[in-house]
Coordinates of C-alpha atoms and ligand atoms in Angstrom, one line a residue:
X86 CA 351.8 111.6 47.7
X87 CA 349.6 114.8 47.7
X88 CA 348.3 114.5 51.5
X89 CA 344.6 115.3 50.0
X90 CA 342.9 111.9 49.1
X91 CA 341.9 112.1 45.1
X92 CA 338.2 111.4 45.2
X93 CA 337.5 108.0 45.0
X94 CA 334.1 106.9 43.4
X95 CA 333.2 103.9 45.2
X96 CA 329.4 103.4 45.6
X97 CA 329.0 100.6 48.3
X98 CA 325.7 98.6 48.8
X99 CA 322.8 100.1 50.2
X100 CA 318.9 99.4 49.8
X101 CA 317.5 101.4 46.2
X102 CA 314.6 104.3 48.3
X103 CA 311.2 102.6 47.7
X104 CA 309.2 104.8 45.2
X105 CA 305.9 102.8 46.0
X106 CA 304.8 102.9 49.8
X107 CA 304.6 99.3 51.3
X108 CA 301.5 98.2 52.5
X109 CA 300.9 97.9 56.4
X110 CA 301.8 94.5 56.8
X111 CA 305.2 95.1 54.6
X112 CA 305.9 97.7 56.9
X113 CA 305.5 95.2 59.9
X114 CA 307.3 92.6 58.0
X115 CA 310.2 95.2 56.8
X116 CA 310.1 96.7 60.4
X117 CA 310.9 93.2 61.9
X118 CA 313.7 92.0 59.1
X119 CA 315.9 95.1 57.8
X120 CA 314.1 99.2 58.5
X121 CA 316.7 99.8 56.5
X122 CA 314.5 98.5 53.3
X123 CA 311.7 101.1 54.6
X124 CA 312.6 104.5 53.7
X125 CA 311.0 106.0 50.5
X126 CA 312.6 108.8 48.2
X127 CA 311.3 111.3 49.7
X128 CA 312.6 110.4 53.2
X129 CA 316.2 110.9 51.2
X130 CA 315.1 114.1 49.1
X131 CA 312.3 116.1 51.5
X132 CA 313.3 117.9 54.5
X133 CA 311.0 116.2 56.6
X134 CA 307.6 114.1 56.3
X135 CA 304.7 114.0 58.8
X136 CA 303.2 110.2 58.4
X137 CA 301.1 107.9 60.6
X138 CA 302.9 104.9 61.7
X139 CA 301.1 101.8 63.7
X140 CA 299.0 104.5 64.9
X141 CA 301.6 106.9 65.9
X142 CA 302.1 110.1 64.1
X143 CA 305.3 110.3 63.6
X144 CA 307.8 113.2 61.7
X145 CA 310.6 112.1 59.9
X146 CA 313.3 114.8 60.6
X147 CA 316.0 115.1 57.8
X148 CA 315.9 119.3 58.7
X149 CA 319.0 120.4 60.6
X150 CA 317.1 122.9 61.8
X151 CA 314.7 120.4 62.9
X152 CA 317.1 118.2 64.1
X153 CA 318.6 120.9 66.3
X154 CA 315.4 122.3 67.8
X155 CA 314.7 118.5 68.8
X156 CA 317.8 117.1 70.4
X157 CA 319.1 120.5 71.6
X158 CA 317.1 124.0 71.3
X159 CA 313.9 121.9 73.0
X160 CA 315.5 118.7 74.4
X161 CA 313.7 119.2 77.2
X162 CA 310.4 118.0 75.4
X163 CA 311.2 115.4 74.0
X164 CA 311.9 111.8 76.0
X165 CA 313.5 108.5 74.5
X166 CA 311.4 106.4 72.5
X167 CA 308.6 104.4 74.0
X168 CA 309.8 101.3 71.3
X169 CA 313.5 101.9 72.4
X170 CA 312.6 102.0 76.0
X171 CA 310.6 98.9 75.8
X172 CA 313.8 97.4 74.3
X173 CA 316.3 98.2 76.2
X174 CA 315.6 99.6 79.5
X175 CA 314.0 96.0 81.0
X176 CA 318.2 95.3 80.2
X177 CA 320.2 98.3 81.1
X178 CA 317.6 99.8 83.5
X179 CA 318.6 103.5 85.1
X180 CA 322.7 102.7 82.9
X181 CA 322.7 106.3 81.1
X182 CA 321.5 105.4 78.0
X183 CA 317.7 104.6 79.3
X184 CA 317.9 106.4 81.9
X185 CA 315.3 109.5 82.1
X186 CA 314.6 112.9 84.1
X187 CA 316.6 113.6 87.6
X188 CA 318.7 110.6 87.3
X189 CA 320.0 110.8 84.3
X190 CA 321.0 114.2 85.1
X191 CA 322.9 113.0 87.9
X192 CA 324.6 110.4 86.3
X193 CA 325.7 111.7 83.3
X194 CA 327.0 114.7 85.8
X195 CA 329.0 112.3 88.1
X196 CA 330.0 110.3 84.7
X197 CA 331.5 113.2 82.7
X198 CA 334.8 113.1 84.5
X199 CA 335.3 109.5 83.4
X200 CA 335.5 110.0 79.7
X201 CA 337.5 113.5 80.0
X202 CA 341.4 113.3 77.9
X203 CA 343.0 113.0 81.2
X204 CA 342.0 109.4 80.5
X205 CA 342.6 109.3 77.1
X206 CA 346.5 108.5 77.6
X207 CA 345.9 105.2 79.5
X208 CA 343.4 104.4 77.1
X209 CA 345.1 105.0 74.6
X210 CA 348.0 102.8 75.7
X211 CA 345.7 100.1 76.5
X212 CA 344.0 100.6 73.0
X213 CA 347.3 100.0 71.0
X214 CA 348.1 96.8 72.9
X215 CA 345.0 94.9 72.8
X216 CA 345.3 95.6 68.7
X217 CA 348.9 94.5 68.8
X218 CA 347.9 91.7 70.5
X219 CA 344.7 91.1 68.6
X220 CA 346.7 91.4 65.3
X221 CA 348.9 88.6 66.2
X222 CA 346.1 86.5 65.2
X223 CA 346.9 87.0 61.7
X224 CA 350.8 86.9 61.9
X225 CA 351.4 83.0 61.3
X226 CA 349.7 83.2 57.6
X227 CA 351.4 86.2 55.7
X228 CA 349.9 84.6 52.1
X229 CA 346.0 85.8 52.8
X230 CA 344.2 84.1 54.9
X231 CA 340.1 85.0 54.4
X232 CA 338.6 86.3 57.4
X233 CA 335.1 87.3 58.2
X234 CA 336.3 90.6 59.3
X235 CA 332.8 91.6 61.1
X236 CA 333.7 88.6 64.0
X237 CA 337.2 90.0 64.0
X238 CA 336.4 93.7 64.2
X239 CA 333.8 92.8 67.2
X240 CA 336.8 90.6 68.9
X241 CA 339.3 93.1 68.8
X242 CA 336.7 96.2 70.4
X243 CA 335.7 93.8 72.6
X244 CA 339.2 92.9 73.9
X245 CA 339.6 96.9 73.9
X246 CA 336.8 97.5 76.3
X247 CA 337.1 94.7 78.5
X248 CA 340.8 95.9 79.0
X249 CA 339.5 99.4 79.6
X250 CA 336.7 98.4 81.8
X251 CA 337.9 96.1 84.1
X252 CA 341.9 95.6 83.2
X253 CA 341.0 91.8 82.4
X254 CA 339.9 91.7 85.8
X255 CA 336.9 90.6 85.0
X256 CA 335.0 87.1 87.6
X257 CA 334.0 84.5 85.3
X258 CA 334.1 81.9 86.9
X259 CA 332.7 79.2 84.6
X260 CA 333.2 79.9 80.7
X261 CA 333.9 82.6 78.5
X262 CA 333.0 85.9 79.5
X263 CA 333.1 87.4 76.0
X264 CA 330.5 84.6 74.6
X265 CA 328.1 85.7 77.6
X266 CA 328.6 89.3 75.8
X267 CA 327.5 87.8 72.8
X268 CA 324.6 86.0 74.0
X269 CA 323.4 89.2 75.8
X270 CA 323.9 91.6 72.8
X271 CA 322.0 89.0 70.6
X272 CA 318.9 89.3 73.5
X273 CA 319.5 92.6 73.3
X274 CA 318.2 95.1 70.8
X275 CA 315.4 93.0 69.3
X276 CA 312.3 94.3 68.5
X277 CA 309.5 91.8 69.8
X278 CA 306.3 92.0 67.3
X279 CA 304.1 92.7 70.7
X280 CA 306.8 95.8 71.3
X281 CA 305.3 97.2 67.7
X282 CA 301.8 96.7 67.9
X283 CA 302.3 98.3 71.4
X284 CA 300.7 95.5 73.5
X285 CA 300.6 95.6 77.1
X286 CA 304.0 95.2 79.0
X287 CA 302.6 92.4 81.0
X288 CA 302.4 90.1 78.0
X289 CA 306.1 88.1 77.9
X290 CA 307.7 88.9 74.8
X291 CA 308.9 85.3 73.9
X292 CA 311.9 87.1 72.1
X293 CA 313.5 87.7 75.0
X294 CA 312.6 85.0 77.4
X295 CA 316.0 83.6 76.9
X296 CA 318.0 86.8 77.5
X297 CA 316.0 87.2 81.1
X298 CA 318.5 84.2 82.6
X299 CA 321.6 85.5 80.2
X300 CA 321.0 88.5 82.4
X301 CA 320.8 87.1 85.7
X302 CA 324.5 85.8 85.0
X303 CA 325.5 88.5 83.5
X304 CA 324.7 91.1 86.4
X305 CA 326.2 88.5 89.1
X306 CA 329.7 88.2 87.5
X307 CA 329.4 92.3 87.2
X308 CA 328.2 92.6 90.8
X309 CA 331.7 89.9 91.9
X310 CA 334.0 91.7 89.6
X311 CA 332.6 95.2 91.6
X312 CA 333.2 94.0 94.9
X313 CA 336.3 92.4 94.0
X314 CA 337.9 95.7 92.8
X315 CA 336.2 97.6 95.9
X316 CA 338.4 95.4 98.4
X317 CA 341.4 96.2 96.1
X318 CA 340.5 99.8 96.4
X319 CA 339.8 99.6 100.2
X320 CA 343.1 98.0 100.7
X321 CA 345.1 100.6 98.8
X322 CA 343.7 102.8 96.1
X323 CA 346.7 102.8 94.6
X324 CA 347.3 99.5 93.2
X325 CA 343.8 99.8 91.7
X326 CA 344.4 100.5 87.7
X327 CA 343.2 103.1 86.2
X328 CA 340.0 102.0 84.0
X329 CA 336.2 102.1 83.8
X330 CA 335.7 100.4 86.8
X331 CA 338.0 102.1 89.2
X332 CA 336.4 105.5 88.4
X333 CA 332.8 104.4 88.2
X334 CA 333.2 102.5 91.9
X335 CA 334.8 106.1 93.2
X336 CA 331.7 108.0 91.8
X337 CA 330.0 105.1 94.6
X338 CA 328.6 108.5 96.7
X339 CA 325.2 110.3 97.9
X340 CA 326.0 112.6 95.2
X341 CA 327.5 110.2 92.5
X342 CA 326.2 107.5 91.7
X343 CA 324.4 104.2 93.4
X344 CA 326.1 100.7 93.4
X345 CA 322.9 99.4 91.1
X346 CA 323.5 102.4 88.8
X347 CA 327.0 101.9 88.7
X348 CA 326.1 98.2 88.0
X349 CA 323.8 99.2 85.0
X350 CA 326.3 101.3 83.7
X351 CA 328.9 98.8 83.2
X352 CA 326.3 96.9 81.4
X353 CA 325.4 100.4 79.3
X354 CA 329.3 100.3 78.4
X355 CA 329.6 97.1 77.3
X356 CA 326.0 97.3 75.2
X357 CA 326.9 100.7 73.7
X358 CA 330.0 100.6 73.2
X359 CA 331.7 97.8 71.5
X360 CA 329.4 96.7 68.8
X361 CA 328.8 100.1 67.7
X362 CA 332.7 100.7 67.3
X363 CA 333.4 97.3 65.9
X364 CA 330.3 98.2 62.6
X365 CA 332.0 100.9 61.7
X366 CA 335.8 99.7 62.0
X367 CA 334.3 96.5 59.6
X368 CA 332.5 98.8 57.2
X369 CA 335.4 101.2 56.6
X370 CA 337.9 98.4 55.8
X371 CA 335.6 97.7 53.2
X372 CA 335.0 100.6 51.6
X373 CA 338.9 101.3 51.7
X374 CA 339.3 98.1 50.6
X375 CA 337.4 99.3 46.9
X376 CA 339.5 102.7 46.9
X377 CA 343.0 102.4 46.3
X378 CA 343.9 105.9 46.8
X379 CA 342.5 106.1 49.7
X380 CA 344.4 103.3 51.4
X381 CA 347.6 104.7 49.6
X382 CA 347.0 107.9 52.0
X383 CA 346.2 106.2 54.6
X384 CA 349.1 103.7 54.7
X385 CA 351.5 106.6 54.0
X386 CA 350.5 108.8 57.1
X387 CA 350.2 105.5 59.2
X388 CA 353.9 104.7 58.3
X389 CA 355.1 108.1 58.8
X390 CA 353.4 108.8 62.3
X391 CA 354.0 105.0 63.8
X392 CA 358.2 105.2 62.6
X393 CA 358.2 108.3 64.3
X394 CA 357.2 106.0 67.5
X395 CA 354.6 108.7 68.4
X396 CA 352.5 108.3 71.6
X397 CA 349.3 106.6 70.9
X398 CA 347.2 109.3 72.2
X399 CA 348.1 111.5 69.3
X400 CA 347.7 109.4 66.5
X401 CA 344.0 110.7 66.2
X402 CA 345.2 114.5 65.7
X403 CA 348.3 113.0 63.7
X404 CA 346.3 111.1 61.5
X405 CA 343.7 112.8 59.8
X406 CA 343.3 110.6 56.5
X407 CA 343.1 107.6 59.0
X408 CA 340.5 109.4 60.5
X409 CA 338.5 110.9 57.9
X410 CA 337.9 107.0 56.2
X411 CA 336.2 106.4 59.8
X412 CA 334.4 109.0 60.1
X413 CA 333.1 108.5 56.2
X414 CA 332.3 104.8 57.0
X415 CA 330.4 106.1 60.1
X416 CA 328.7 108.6 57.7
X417 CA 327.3 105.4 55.0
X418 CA 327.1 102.9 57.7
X419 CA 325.9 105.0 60.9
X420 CA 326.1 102.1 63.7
X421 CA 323.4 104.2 65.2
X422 CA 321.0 104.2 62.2
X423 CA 317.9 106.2 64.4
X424 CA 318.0 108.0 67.2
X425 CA 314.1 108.2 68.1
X426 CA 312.1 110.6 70.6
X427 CA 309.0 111.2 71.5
X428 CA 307.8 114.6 72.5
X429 CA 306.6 115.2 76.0
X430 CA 304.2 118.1 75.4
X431 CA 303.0 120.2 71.6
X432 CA 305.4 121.7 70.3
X433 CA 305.9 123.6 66.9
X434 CA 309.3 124.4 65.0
X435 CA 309.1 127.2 62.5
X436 CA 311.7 127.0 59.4
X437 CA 314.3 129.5 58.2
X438 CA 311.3 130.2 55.1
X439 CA 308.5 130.0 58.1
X440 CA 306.9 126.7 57.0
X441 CA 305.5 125.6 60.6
X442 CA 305.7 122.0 61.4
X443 CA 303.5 121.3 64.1
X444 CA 304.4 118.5 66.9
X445 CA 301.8 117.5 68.9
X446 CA 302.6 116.0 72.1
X447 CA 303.1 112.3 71.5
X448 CA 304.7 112.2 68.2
X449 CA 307.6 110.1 67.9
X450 CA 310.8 112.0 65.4
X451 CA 312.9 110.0 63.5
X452 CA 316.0 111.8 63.5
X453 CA 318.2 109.2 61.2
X454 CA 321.5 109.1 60.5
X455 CA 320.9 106.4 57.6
X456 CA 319.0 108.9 56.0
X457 CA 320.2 112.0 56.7
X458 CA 323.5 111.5 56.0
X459 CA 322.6 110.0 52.5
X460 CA 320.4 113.0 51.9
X461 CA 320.3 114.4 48.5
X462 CA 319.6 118.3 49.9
X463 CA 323.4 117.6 52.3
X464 CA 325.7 115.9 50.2
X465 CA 327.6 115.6 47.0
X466 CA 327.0 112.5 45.3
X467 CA 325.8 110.9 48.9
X468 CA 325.9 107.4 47.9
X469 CA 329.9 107.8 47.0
X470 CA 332.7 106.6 49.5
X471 CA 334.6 109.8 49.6
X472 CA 336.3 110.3 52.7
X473 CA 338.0 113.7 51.2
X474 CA 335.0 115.5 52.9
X475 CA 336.1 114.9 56.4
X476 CA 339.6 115.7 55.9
X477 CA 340.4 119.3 57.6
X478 CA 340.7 121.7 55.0
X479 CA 336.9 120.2 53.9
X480 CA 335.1 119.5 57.3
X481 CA 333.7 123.3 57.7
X482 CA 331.5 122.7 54.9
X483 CA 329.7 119.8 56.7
X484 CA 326.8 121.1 59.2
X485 CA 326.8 120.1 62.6
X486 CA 323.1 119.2 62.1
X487 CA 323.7 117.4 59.0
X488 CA 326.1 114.8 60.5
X489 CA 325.3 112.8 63.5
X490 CA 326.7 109.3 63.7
X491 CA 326.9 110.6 67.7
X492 CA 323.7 112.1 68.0
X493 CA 323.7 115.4 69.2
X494 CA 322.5 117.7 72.7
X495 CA 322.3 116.7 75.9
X496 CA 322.4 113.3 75.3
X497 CA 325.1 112.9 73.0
X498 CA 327.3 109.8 72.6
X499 CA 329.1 110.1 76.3
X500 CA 332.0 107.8 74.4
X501 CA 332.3 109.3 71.3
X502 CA 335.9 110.8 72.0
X503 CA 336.8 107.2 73.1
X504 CA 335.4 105.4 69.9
X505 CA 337.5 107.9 68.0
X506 CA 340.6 107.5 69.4
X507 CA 340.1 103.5 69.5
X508 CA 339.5 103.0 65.6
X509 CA 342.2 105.5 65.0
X510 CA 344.4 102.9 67.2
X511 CA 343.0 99.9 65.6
X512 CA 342.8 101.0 62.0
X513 CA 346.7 102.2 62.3
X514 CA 347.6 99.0 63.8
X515 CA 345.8 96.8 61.6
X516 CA 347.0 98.3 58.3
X517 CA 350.3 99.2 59.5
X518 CA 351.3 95.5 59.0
X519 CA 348.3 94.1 56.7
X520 CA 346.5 94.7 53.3
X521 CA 342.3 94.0 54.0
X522 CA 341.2 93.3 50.4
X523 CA 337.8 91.8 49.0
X524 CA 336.9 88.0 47.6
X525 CA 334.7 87.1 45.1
X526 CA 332.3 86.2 48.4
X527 CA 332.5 89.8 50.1
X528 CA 329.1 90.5 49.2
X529 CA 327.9 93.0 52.2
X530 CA 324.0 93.6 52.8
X531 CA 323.3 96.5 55.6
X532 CA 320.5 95.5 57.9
X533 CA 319.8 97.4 60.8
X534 CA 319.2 95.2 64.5
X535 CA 320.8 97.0 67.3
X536 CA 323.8 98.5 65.5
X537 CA 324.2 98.5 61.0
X538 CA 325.8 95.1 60.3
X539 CA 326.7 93.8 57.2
X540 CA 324.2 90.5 56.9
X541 CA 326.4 87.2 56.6
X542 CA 329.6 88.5 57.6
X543 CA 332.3 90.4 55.7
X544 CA 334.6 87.9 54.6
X545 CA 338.1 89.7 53.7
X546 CA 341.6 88.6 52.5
X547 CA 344.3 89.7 55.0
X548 CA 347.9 89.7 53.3
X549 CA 350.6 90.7 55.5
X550 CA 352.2 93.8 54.0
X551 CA 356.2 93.8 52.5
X552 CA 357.5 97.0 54.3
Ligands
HEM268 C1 331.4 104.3 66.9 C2 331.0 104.1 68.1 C3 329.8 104.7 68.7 C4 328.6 105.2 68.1 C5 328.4 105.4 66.6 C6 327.8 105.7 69.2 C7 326.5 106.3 69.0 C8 325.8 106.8 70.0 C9 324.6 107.6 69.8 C10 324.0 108.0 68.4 C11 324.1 108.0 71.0 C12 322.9 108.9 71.2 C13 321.6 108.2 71.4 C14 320.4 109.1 71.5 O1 320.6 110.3 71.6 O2 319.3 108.6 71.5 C15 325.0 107.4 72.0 C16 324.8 107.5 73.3 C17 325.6 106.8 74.3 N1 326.7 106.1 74.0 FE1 327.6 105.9 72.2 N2 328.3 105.4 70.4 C18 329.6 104.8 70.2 C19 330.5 104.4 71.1 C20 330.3 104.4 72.5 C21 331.3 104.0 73.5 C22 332.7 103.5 73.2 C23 330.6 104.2 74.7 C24 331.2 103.9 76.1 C25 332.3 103.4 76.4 C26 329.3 104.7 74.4 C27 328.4 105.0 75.4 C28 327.2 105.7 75.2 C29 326.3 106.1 76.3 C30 326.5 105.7 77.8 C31 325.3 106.8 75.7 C32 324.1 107.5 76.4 C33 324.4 108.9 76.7 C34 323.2 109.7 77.3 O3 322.1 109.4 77.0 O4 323.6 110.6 78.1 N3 329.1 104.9 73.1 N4 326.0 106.7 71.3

């Protein structure tokens, strides 16, 4: 087959823009259950709108240029959200994702080396295991089983990074690490009704009073795991393996990183970066799952580059059709729906026609991957699975500031290399050996909490393939 995927014309589900604005309480209400539900037409048609939100005024920035003078040209005036702060940083405290100012700068200094491609070959080899091993799971029923693939999908990444983290490693001593994950994540990420109306920190948000002592747990069995691995290292650095941990606990210097830091980036990893990977693995089989042709291509390069026996770490340069349905699902489903800031001091951005849009100091931008990348001023038929426009000969036409399911600047996604390279892994692994098809029941809702996740699961029919 022609190595160009035909275009496919599957429109998956997504909320119809409002064309009436909700009243205040809708928003609050909307806000709470699915901001997904909120957007209007015009935050899907207009470059950008300047609106006033809970008292905030606040720009909605679909703009590239915009987008680019916020997260890179002027990064330095705008901060994190105060409602994402409130969120997350009473969890991952100075990890690198709340982190602000001086020590952020440190970290993500002393960080960079961790996430470079001379660690991408371990990775990758630990990557293609845990999915061979993850896959098993499905091996004893070859006549399709149905399986709600969004647990499955957040299994398998989870397996992945606890691998790369800590090379299962990990001190737990009563229970089940991975449901403590859960629990936290679910604590995680949830916007308390006293975060939106902006009420005092000193009032408890009873949303989270229950992830305070998940927390407490969670940090000890971090804080046994680190100084277990520190004796291993002190002993002899070279029996230490090679993962996350080992290279965090050498960046343990006055110029590196602190042992609490360290701490709270471990817990950054393992907040950031498995649910976010595991959305958009679970989306994508769904929307290849509706296009035929596109699995066709995809199954065809798989076969080709794995009887080959290529190494792992070049499967995500060796499989671009592989590749491209990611980075399509990623573009309909962003796992990282906003990415919010708030500017430090005023600030004005003038457009290529020299429309000013004036920011004063305060107001929070939406930059928003949900909507900008199903903007109708970016993209050809935007609500259409068509993973054609990622493949090489058609990515030039897509603007760096028009596609951004890692953010962009400074403070881009520090794993986003990583992410690639593990759904690449899984997705090859997976349906090298099994067909992922729909039931009558797959009936996916987005909703955005912490990540996109399809609401009620994603049940799927696995089949074992006859190769
Ligand atoms: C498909 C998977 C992923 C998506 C879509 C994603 C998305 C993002 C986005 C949008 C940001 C920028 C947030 C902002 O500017 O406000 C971000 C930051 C970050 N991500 Fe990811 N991420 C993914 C996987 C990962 C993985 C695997 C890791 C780590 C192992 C990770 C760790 C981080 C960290 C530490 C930051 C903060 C960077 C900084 O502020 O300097 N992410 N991610």
């Amino acid at each position: 087959m022609d190595a160009k995927v035909k275009r496919a014309r599957f429109e998956p589900p997504a909320p119809i823009p409002r064309t009436i604005p909700p009243s205040r309480l809708e928003i609050i209400r909307t806000v709470l259950r699915n901001p997904l539900e909120l957007w209007g037409l015009p935050s899907y048609t207009w470059p950008w709108i300047v609106t006033r939100f809970f008292g905030q005024t606040t720009i909605i920035a679909n703009d590239p240029g915009l987008i680019r003078h916020v997260l890179v040209d002027n990064a330095a005036n705008y901060e994190m959200s105060e409602i994402r702060q409130l969120v997350l940083r009473p969890i991952l405290r100075d990890g690198l994702l709340t982190a602000e100012g001086p020590i952020w700068k440190r970290s993500r200094k002393a960080m960079a080396p961790v996430f470079t491609p001379r660690h991408a070959r371990s990775f990758s080899r630990q990557m293609r295991e845990q999915s061979e091993l993850f896959a098993i799971r499905y091996v004893s029923d070859d006549s399709g089983v149905v399986r709600d693939i969004a647990v499955d999908m957040t299994d398998l990444t989870f397996a992945i990074l606890s691998e790369t983290l800590f090379s299962g490693g990990i001190v737990s001593e009563q229970g089940d690490f991975a449901h403590d994950v859960e629990d936290l994540l679910h604590s995680m990420g949830r916007i308390d009704p006293l975060d939106l109306l902006r009420a005092p920190k000193w009032l408890p948000r009873l949303t989270r009073i229950r992830g305070a002592s998940v927390l407490k747990k969670f940090r000890a069995i971090v804080r046994q795991t680190m100084d277990q691995r520190r004796h291993v290292m002190e002993r002899d650095r070279d029996s230490a393996p090679d993962d996350f941990l080992t290279l965090m606990l050498e960046l343990e210097r006055p110029d590196g990183l602190t042992a609490t830091e360290i701490e709270d980036n471990i817990l950054t990893f393992i907040g950031a970066g498995h649910e976010t990977t595991a959305r958009a693995l679970a989306w994508t089989l769904y929307c290849v799952a509706h296009s035929p042709d596109v699995r066709a291509a995809m199954e065809e390069e798989i076969d080709a580059v794995l009887s080959e026996g290529a190494d792992p770490v070049d499967w995500l340069d060796r499989m671009p059709n592989v590749r491209a349905a990611f980075e399509e699902g990623m573009r309909l489903y962003p796992p990282a729906p906003s990415i919010n800031r708030d500017a430090v001091a005023d600030d004005r951005y003038v457009a290529a026609d020299g429309t000013v849009v004036e920011i004063a100091k305060g107001t929070t931008v939406l930059v928003m991957p949900w909507t900008l990348h199903r903007h109708e001023l970016y993209w050809e038929s935007p609500r259409v699975f068509d993973p054609s426009r990622f493949l090489p000969e058609n990515r030039e036409e897509i603007g760096r500031f028009q596609y951004l399911p890692f953010g962009a600047g400074p403070r881009v996604c520090i794993g986003a290399t990583f992410a690639l390279q593990e759904a690449v892994i899984a997705l090859a692994v997976l349906m090298r050996s099994y067909r992922f098809d729909v039931t009558p029941d797959t009936n996916p809702w987005p909703v955005q909490k912490l990540t996109t996740q399809p609401a009620g699961g994603l049940p799927m029919r696995v089949t074992a393939r006859r190769l």
